[in-house]
Tab-separated table of C-alpha atoms in Angstrom:
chain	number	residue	atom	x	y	z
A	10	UNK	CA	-14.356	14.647	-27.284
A	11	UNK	CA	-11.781	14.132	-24.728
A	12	UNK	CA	-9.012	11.498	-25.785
A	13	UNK	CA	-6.764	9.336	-23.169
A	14	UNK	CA	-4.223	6.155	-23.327
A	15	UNK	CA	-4.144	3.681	-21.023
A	16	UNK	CA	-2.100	0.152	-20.301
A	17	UNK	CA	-2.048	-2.787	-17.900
A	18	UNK	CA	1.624	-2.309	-17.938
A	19	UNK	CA	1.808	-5.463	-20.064
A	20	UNK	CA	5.358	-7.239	-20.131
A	21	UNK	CA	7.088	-6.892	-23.285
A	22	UNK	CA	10.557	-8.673	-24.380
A	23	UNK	CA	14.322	-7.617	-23.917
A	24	UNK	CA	16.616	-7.740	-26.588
A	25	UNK	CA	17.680	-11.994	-25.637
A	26	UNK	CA	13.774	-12.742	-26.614
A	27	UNK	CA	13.146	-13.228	-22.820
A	28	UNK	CA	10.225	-11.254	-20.966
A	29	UNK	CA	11.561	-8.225	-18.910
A	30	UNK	CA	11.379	-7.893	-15.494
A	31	UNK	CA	8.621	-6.416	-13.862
A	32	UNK	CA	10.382	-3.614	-12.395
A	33	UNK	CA	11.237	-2.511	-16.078
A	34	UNK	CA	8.261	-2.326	-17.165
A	35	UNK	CA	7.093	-0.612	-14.423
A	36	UNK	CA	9.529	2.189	-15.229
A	37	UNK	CA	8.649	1.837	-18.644
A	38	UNK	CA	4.796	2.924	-18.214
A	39	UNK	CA	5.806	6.123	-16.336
A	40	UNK	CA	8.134	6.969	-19.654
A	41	UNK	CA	4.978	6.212	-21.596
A	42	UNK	CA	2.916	9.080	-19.480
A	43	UNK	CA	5.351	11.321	-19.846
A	44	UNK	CA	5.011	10.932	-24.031
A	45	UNK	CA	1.399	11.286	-23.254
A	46	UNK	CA	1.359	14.542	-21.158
A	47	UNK	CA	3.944	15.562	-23.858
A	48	UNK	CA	1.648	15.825	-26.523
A	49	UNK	CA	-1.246	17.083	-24.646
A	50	UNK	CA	-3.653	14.066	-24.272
A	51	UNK	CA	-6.303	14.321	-21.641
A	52	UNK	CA	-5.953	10.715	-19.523
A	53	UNK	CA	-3.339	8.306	-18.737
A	54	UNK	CA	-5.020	5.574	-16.797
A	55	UNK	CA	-3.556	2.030	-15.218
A	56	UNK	CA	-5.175	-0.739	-14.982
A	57	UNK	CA	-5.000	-3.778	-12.482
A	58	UNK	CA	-3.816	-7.138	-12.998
A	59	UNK	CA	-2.134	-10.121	-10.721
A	60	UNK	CA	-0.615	-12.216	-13.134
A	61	UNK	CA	3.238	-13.071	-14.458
A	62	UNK	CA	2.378	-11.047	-17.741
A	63	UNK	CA	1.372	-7.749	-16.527
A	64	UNK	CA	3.310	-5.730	-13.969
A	65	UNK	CA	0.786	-3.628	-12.697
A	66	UNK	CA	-1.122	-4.678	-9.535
A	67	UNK	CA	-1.227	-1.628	-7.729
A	68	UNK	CA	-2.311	1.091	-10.071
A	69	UNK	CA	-2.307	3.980	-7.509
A	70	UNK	CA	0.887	4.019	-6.822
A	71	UNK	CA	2.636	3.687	-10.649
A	72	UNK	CA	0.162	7.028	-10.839
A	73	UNK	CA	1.540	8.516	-7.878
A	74	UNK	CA	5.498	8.216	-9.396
A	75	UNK	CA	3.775	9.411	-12.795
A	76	UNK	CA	1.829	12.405	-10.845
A	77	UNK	CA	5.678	13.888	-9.858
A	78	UNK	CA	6.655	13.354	-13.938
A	79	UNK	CA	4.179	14.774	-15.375
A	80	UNK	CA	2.261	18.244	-15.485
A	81	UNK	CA	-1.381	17.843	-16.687
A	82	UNK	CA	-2.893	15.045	-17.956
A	83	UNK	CA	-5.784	13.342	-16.009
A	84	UNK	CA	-4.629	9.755	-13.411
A	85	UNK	CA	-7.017	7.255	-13.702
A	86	UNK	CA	-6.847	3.812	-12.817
A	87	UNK	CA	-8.406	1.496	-15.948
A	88	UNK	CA	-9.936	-0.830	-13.715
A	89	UNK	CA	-9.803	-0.379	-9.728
A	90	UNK	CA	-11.303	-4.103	-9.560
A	91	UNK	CA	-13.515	-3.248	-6.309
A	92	UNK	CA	-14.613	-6.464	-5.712
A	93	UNK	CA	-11.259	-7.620	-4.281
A	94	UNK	CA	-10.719	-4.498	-2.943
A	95	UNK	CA	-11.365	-2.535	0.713
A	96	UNK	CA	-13.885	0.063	-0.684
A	97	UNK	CA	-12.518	3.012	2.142
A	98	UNK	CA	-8.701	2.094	1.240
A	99	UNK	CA	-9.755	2.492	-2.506
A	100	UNK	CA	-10.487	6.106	-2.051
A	101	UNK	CA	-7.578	7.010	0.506
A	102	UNK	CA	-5.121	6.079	-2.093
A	103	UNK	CA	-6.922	8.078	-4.788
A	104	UNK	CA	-7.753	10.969	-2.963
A	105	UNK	CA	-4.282	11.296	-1.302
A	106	UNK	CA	-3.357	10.812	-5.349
A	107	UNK	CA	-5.766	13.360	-6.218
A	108	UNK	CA	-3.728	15.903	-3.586
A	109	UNK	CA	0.092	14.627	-3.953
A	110	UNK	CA	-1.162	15.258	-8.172
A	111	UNK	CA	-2.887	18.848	-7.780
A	112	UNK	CA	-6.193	17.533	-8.192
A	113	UNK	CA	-5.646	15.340	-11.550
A	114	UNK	CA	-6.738	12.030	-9.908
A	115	UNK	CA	-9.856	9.964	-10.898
A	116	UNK	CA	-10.806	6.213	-10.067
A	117	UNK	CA	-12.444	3.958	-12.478
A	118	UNK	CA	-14.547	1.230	-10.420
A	119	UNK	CA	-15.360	-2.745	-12.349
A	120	UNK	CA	-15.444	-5.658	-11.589
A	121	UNK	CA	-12.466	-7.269	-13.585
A	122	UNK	CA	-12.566	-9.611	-16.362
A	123	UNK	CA	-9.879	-11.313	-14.826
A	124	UNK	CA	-10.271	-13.450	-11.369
A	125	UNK	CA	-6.916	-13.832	-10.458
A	126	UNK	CA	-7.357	-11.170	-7.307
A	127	UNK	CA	-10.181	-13.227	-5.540
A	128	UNK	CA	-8.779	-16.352	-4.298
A	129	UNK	CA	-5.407	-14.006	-4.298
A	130	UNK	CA	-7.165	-11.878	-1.222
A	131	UNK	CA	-8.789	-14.752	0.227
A	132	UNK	CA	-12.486	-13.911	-1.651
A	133	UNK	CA	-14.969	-16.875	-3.094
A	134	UNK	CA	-15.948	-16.085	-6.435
A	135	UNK	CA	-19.585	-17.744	-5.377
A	136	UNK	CA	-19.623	-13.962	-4.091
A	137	UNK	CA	-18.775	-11.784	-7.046
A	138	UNK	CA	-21.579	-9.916	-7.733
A	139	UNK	CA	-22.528	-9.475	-3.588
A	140	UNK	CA	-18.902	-8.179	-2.885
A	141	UNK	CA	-19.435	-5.654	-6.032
A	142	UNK	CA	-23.025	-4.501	-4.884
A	143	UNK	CA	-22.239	-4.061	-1.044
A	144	UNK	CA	-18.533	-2.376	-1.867
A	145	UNK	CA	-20.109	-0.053	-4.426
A	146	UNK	CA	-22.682	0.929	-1.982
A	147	UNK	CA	-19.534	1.609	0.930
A	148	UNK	CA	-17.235	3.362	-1.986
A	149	UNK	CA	-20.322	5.542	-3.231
A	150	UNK	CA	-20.927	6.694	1.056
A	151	UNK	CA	-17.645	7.218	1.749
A	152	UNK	CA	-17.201	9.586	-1.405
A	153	UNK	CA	-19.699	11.654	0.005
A	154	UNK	CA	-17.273	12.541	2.325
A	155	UNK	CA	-19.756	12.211	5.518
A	156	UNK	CA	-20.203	9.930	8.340
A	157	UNK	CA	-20.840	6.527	7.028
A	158	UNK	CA	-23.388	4.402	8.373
A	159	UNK	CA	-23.434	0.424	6.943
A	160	UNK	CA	-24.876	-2.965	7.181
A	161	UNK	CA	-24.002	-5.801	4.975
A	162	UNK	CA	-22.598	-9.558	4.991
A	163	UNK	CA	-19.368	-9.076	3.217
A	164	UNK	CA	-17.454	-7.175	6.068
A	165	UNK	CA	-18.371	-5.562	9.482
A	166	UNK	CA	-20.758	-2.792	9.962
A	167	UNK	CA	-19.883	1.342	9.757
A	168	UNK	CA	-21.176	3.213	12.324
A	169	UNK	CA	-20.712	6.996	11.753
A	170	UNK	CA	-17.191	6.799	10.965
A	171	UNK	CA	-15.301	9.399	8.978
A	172	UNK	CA	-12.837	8.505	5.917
A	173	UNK	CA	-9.654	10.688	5.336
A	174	UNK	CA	-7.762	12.656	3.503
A	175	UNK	CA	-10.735	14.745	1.715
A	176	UNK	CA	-10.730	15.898	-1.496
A	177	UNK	CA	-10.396	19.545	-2.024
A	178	UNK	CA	-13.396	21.115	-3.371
A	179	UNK	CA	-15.301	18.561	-4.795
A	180	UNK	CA	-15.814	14.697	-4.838
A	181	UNK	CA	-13.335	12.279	-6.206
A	182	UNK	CA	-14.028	12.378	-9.734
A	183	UNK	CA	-15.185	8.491	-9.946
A	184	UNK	CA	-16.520	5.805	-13.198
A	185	UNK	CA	-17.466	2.701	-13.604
A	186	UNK	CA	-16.540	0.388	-16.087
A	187	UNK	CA	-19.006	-1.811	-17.559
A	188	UNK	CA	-18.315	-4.660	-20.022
A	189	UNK	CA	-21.773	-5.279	-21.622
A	190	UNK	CA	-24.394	-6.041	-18.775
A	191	UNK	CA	-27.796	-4.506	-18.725
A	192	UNK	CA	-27.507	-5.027	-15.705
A	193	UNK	CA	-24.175	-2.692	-14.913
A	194	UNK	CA	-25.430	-0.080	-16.895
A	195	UNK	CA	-28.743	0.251	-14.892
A	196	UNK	CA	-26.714	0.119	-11.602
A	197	UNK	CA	-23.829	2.777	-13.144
A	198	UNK	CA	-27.084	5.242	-13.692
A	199	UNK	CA	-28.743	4.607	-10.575
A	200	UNK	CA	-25.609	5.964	-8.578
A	201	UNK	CA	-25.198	8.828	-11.030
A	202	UNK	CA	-21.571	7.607	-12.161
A	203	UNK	CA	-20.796	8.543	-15.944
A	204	UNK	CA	-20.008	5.422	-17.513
A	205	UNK	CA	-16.813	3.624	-19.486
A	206	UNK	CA	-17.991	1.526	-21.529
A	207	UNK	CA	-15.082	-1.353	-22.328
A	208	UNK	CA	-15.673	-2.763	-26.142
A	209	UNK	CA	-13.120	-4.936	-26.785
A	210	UNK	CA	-14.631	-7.277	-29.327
A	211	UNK	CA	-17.661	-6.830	-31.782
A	212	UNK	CA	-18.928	-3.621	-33.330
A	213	UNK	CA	-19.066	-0.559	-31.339
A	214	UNK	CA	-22.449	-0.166	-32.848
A	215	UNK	CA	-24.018	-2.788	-31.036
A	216	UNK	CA	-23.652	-1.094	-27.830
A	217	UNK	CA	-25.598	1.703	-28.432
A	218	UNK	CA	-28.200	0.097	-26.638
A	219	UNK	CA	-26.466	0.317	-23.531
A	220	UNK	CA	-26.230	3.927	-24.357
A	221	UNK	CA	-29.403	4.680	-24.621
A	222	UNK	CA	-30.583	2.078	-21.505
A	223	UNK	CA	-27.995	4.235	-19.657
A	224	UNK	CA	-28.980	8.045	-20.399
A	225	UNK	CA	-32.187	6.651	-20.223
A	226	UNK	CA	-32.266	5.536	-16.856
A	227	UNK	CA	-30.138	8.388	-15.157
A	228	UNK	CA	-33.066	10.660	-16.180
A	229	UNK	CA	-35.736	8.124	-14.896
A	230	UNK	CA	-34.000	8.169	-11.999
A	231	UNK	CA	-33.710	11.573	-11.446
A	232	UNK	CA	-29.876	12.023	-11.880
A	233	UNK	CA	-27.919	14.377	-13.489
A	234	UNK	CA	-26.573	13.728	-17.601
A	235	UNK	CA	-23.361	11.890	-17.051
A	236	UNK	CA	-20.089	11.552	-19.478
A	237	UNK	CA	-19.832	8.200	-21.346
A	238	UNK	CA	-16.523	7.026	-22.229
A	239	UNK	CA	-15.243	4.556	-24.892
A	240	UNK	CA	-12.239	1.903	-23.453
A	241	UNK	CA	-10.846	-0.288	-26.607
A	242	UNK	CA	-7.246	-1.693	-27.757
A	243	UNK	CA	-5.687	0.074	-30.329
A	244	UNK	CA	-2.259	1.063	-32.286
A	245	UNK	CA	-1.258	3.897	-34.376
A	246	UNK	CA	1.460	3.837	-37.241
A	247	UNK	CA	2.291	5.816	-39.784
A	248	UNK	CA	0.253	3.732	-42.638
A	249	UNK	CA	-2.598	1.422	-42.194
A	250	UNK	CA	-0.154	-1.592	-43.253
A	251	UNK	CA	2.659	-0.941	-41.349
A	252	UNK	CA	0.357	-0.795	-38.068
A	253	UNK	CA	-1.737	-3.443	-39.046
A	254	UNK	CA	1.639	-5.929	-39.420
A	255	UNK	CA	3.282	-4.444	-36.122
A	256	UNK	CA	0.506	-5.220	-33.987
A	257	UNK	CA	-0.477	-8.451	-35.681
A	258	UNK	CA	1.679	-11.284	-33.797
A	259	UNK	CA	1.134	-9.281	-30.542
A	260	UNK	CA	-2.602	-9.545	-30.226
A	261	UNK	CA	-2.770	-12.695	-32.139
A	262	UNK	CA	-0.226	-14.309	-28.981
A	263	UNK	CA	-2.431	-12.586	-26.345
A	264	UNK	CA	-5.114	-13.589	-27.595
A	265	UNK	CA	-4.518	-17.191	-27.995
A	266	UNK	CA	-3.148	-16.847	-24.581
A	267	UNK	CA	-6.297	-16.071	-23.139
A	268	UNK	CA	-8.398	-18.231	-25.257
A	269	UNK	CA	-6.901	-20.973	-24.298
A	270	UNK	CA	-7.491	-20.444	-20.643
A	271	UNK	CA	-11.265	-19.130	-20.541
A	272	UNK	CA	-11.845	-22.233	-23.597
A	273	UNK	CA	-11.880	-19.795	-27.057
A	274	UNK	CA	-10.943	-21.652	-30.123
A	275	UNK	CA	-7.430	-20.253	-31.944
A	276	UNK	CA	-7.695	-16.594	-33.380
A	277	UNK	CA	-6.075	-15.896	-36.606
A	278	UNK	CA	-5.599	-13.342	-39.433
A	279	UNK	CA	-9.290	-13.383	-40.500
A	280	UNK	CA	-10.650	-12.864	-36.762
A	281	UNK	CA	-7.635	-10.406	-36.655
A	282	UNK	CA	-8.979	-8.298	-40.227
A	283	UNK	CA	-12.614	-8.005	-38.806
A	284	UNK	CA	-12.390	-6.195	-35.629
A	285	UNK	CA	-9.496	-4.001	-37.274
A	286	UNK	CA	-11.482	-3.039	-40.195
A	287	UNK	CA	-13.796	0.111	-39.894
A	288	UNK	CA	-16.756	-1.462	-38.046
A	289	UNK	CA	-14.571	-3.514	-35.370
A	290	UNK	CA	-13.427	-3.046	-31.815
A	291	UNK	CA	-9.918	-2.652	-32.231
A	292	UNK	CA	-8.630	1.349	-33.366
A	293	UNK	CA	-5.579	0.178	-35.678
A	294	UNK	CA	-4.033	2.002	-38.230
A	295	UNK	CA	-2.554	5.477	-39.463
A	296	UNK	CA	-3.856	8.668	-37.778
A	297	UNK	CA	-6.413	9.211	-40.174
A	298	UNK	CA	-8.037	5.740	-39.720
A	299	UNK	CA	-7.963	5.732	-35.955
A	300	UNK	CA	-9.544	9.386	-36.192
A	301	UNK	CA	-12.153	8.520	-38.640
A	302	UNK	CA	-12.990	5.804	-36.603
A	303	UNK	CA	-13.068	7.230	-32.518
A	304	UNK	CA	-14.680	10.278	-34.517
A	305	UNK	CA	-17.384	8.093	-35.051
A	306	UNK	CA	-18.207	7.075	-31.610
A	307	UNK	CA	-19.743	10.574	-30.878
A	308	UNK	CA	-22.737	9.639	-34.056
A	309	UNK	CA	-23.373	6.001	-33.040
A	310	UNK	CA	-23.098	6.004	-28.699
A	311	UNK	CA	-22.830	10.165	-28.397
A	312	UNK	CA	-19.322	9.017	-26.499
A	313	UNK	CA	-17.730	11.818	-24.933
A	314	UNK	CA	-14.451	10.432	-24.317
A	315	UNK	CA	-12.305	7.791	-25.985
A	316	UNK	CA	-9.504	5.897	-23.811
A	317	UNK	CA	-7.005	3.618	-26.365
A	318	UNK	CA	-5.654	0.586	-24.528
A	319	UNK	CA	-2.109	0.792	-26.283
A	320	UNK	CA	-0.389	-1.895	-24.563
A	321	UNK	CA	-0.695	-4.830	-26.144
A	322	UNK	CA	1.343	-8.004	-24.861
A	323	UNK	CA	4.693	-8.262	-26.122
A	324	UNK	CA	4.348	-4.826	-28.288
A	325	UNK	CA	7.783	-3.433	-27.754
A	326	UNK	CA	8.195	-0.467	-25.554
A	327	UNK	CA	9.357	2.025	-28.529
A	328	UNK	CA	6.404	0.926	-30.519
A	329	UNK	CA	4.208	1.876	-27.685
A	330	UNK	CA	5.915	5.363	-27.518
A	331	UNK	CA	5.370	6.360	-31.085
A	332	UNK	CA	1.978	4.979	-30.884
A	333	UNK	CA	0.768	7.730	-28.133
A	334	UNK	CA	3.290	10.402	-30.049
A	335	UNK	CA	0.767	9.857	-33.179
A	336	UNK	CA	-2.230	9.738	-31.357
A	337	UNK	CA	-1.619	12.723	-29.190
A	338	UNK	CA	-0.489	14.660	-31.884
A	339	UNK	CA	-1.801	13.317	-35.113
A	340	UNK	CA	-5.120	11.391	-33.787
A	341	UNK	CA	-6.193	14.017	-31.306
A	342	UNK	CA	-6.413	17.086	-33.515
A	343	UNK	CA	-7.738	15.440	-36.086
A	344	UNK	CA	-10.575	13.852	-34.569
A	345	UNK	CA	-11.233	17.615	-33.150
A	346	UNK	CA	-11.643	18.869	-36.660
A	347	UNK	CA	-13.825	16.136	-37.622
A	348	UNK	CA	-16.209	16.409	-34.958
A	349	UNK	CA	-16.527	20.506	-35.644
A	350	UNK	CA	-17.050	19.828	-39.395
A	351	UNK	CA	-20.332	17.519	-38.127
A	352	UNK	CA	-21.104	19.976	-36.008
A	353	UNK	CA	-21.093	22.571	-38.755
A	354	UNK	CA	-22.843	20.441	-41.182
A	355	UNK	CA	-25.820	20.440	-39.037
C-alpha cells in the first residue's frame, strides 16, 4: 500500500496572530515536500483553491519549484478542478512537469467541492457537470497523445490537431477524484482511470460500495484493474491525546468556516470525537492509530494507496512538519508490517 501527503497550501498564522502571506506559505509547502521525500513517502500532491485562505491556485507550478527540491517522491496535483480548466493546457503543464521532474509527475482530475473558480474564469455553474463531461472527454484524447478530433458546446471544435510536449514512454499517469457519486465512479471506470476516492466525513466503510460499483464496472466494460486510492484529513503526534488536542481548534475553525457558508449547523467536540475515533474519516492520532487505521482500508475498500490531507487551516507550519516526519517514518513502515502479517495470516 503506497502512502502520500498532500495540502491545499492552507494559510496558517505568524507569530502577531495574523494570517501569513501567501507567498509564505507558498514557500512553506515546498519545505513540507522536502520532509516528505526525506522520509521516503511515495506522493506529495497540491491541491487547487481560489480563495483568501489557501495559497495554492496553481498547483503545477508549486510542483515544478518542489520537482528541483526534491529527489523521488511522486507530483500530483490533489484536485486539477477540470471543469474551470482548458483540458489541453492541463496536460502541457503536467507533462512538461512530468519532464522538468524525471518522470515523477501525475494529475488528479475532479470537479472541486469548491466553486470559487467558475464565475472566477467566466464559467456558469448551470454548466458544471457539461463542462466536466465534454473536458474529460478532450483531456482523456489528448492523453493519447494523437491527433485529436472534437465536437462539443462548451468550446470550439478540434480538428486533427496535435498537443505538445509528449510524455516519454508512456501516458501521463492520470486519476480522478470522486467525492461519493455513483455516478463519478461509473464514468472514472468507463475511461479506465484508477480512482481517488475523497472521504472526508462518515465511515470509510460506507464507501465500499463505490468500490465494488467501480471494479465492477471497469471489468464490464472491458478495462484493465485500476489502483484505488484513499484521500482523507489527518494528523500524526506522538500520543493519541496530544494529536487529538493539537488539531482540535484547527478543524473545529475550518469547519465552522465552511459550514457557515454552504448552511451546516456549528461542529463541536462530539462531531469532532466521532470521525476521529476508529470508524471515522479523519486519520488522527499517534503512529500506531493512524497505521491501524489506513491499514484497514486495504480489508474494507481493497485501497491501494492512502493520501493524508495534513494541512489543516491554521495548523502551524512546524506541526505540519512533524506530522509527515511521523507518518513517513513511523506510519509508513508500520502499516507495511501490518498489511504482511494479514497477508501471512491467510
Amino acid at each position: 500500500m503506497l502512502l502520500g501527503v498532500s495540502t491545499f497550501g492552507d494559510v496558517d498564522l505568524a507569530a502577531d496572530g495574523a494570517p501569513k502571506h501567501h507567498a509564505e506559505v507558498l514557500r512553506q509547502v515546498v519545505e513540507q515536500a522536502k520532509v516528505a521525500d526525506a522520509v521516503g513517502l511515495h506522493s506529495f500532491g497540491v491541491g487547487e483553491h481560489h480563495r483568501r485562505d489557501f495559497a495554492v491556485s496553481a498547483p503545477d507550478v508549486v510542483l515544478a519549484a518542489i520537482a528541483t527540491a526534491t529527489e523521488n517522491i511522486r507530483l500530483g496535483s490533489a484536485v486539477t478542478v477540470l471543469s474551470s480548466d482548458d483540458p489541453i493546457r492541463v496536460f502541457q503543464r503536467f507533462a512538461t512537469l512530468d519532464a522538468v521532474s524525471n518522470g515523477r509527475a501525475e494529475v488528479i482530475l475532479g470537479r472541486g467541492s469548491f466553486t470559487e473558480s467558475f464565475p472566477l474564469f467566466g464559467y456558469d455553474l448551470s454548466d458544471y457537470d457539461a463542462l466536466f463531461e465534454e473536458k474529460l472527454e478532450i483531456y482523456d484524447r489528448v492523453r493519447s497523445q494523437n491527433p485529436v478530433n472534437w465536437d462539443g458546446r462548451t468550446r470550439a471544435s478540434l480538428r486533427g490537431q496535435m498537443v505538445y510536449p509528449h510524455v516519454e514512454g508512456r501516458l501521463l499517469p492520470t486519476w480522478i477524484g470522486v467525492g461519493g457519486s455513483p455516478q463519478s465512479v461509473v464514468r472514472t471506470a468507463t475511461y479506465g482511470y484508477p480512482m481517488v476516492l475523497a472521504i472526508i466525513g462518515g465511515e470509510p466503510e460506507r464507501f465500499r460500495p463505490y468500490a465494488d460499483l467501480y471494479r465492477r464496472t471497469l471489468a464490464e466494460a472491458g478495462k484493465e484493474p485500476q489502483a484505488l486510492s484513499v484521500h482523507s484529513p489527518g494528523y500524526v503526534a506522538e500520543t493519541d491525546e496530544q494529536a487529538l488536542e493539537e488539531y482540535y481548534p484547527h478543524w473545529l475553525a475550518t469547519r465552522n468556516k465552511i459550514g457557515a457558508e454552504r448552511g451546516w449547523g456549528p461542529a463541536g467536540r462530539g462531531e469532532y470525537e466521532a470521525a476521529a475515533d476508529e470508524d471515522g474519516a479523519l486519520f488522527i492520532g499517534s503512529p500506531e492509530t493512524v497505521a491501524a487505521k489506513v491499514a484497514r482500508l486495504k480489508g474494507t475498500l481493497g485501497a491501494d494507496r492512502f493520501e493524508m490531507k495534513y494541512s489543516s487551516g491554521t495548523l502551524p507550519h512546524e506541526q505540519m512538519m512533524r506530522s509527515i516526519e511521523l507518518f513517513g517514518s513511523k506510519v509508513a513502515p508500520r502499516v507495511a508490517d501490518m498489511l504482511a502479517d494479514m497477508h501471512a495470516d491467510r
